[in-house]
């Protein structure tokens, strides 16, 4: 039984159909990287997994909850799905520490002391312990994204979703964020990562999914997809980016 | 720390409102305490019949007569200086029980009001700027402009001869403005009732009377047709007693006789200083009404603002109608509608302070709604998504993440609205609110010192608005230190 099960997923924005029928599964502890040209529906697909987008057709099941069932408490399900955004989306009016402590405290998951020690531990894990009292506007892009990862981890999720986490970063900061993600993968976190970092995908992913035009065109191990791609569109995409 | 600052801000607003309360309670006390107290509407600036003296007390022939008659007939009354047109409308809307405002008894008015016995025989005269030789008679007015006060006998007379002679009528709402227009040369002459003009000339208003008195109508005290007949009878009986006792002659002589008081000998600075207390009192009302109204406007804005950003299309529709309606109606029309229109249609009396707060709150509420909607929608969508992806419910995400950020963006717009509402309060003088602008008008009606008093009024507005703006931007800097 997969941790994430997607069957016949379709998503339209008005007349524009972005996802045209996606079937896939993610197993516990698996790291899945989703690659593909822009406009292929990768991000929309990821956002359907925690219902930031309502789906048009099909089912998405996470942790055995049908997340589009009106009876499902989506907030409870989301507590177990961490998400990291391209543009970090840190809360600018909170300090770094408060950004991380906020949700666990507000949702009654942790007491103030617990939340504080969790936050400090996570900051240490992402290498930003000295920035606890800083405000987001004082951080670099790479630091912001590492805080955002810590914030998502503070809820102690089973699954982490990454939506192009390094696309908005200056090149010299990409490494520090990928390093944190790499650590996380090695600790056994279930991860779905939409990314343009082919080297990272090759190194860290258990499975790579290539999307184009609203479909999954090809999937397999990094060796299969990067080493001997079968589909023509995969081949032409990889030629361009590698 | 931030919570403490927000708390301090709210507390200081509450304190400001409380500081204004004494004014509000006096305003409430002026409303009928018992059924025996009559509300009498009058003009604001119609010397020598009604005007404010240096001590801020309404005096004049009408006021003294009313006082003497009330004593003679043993009834209580409160004077409501509304301005002539507003007083007449208030009588029609039953907002007041009677009007004494040097009102001529005409057939047209008799259709709507019941008049007392005439208490003063008037007549229209023409006045021109003192010392000019151009206009000596009606015929000299050809092709010129003539200032008149709306709704008066002077207006009626000017209208009756304007076509024949060929001059243009420039209408004004009060005598002081009409005199100014002649003094500054915009109009060459004005028509007004003889006692009014004679008194003005006596006070050095800069005009001189150049025609004999036209035979005109007489002044009467008015009540709504068929209503308050006992008040009318008391007025008639009292008037007869005063005439018999000779007190009536004493009252008219006090203002029009040989020994009537001339203008007070005061320097310009002295005049400005002596006007200051009544202007400051007006300013107090301006600030108080602006702050109370903004408080309610803020509540309205919160309700409708959230309806506008919400997902329910019915609530969104209601909020849109609210904004379109109250942003689309000019403040002055809204004030008339609320103070005169609604009470007339539904047959009840609307207290002035309520009408003022309603008008300003609804108008500012529409703008605050838009400020709040704009503020919330200006926050990046990613903030809501990040909060929701952590498992926070919509309401929590809104109150803890979106709104605190939106407020920082809204603050400059709120400061702007505070300044606008503060200034808009002056528009409410049309329904008789004695705030800073109206206080200025009243002082000018007595002193004819337009330049000095308007300068003083303008400076007072500037001081208050500058101070409030400075306080607000300090607050803004504190709140937006991060982010």
Tab-separated table of C-alpha atoms in Angstrom, chain B residues 31 80 93-95 337-340 342-343 348-356 358:
chain	number	residue	atom	x	y	z
B	31	UNK	CA	-32.461	66.755	23.546
B	80	UNK	CA	-31.489	74.704	17.938
B	93	UNK	CA	-39.677	66.763	9.105
B	94	UNK	CA	-40.960	67.359	12.672
B	95	UNK	CA	-37.387	67.417	13.910
B	337	UNK	CA	-31.490	62.196	3.635
B	338	UNK	CA	-30.710	60.819	7.081
B	339	UNK	CA	-31.544	63.918	9.114
B	340	UNK	CA	-34.567	65.240	7.207
B	342	UNK	CA	-35.922	59.460	6.972
B	343	UNK	CA	-37.616	61.165	9.974
B	348	UNK	CA	-39.983	60.236	14.272
B	349	UNK	CA	-37.346	62.637	15.554
B	350	UNK	CA	-33.710	61.890	14.822
B	351	UNK	CA	-31.240	63.429	17.276
B	352	UNK	CA	-28.592	65.508	15.541
B	353	UNK	CA	-25.617	63.648	17.017
B	354	UNK	CA	-27.040	60.352	15.770
B	355	UNK	CA	-27.597	61.712	12.265
B	356	UNK	CA	-24.048	63.069	12.203
B	358	UNK	CA	-24.621	57.739	11.005
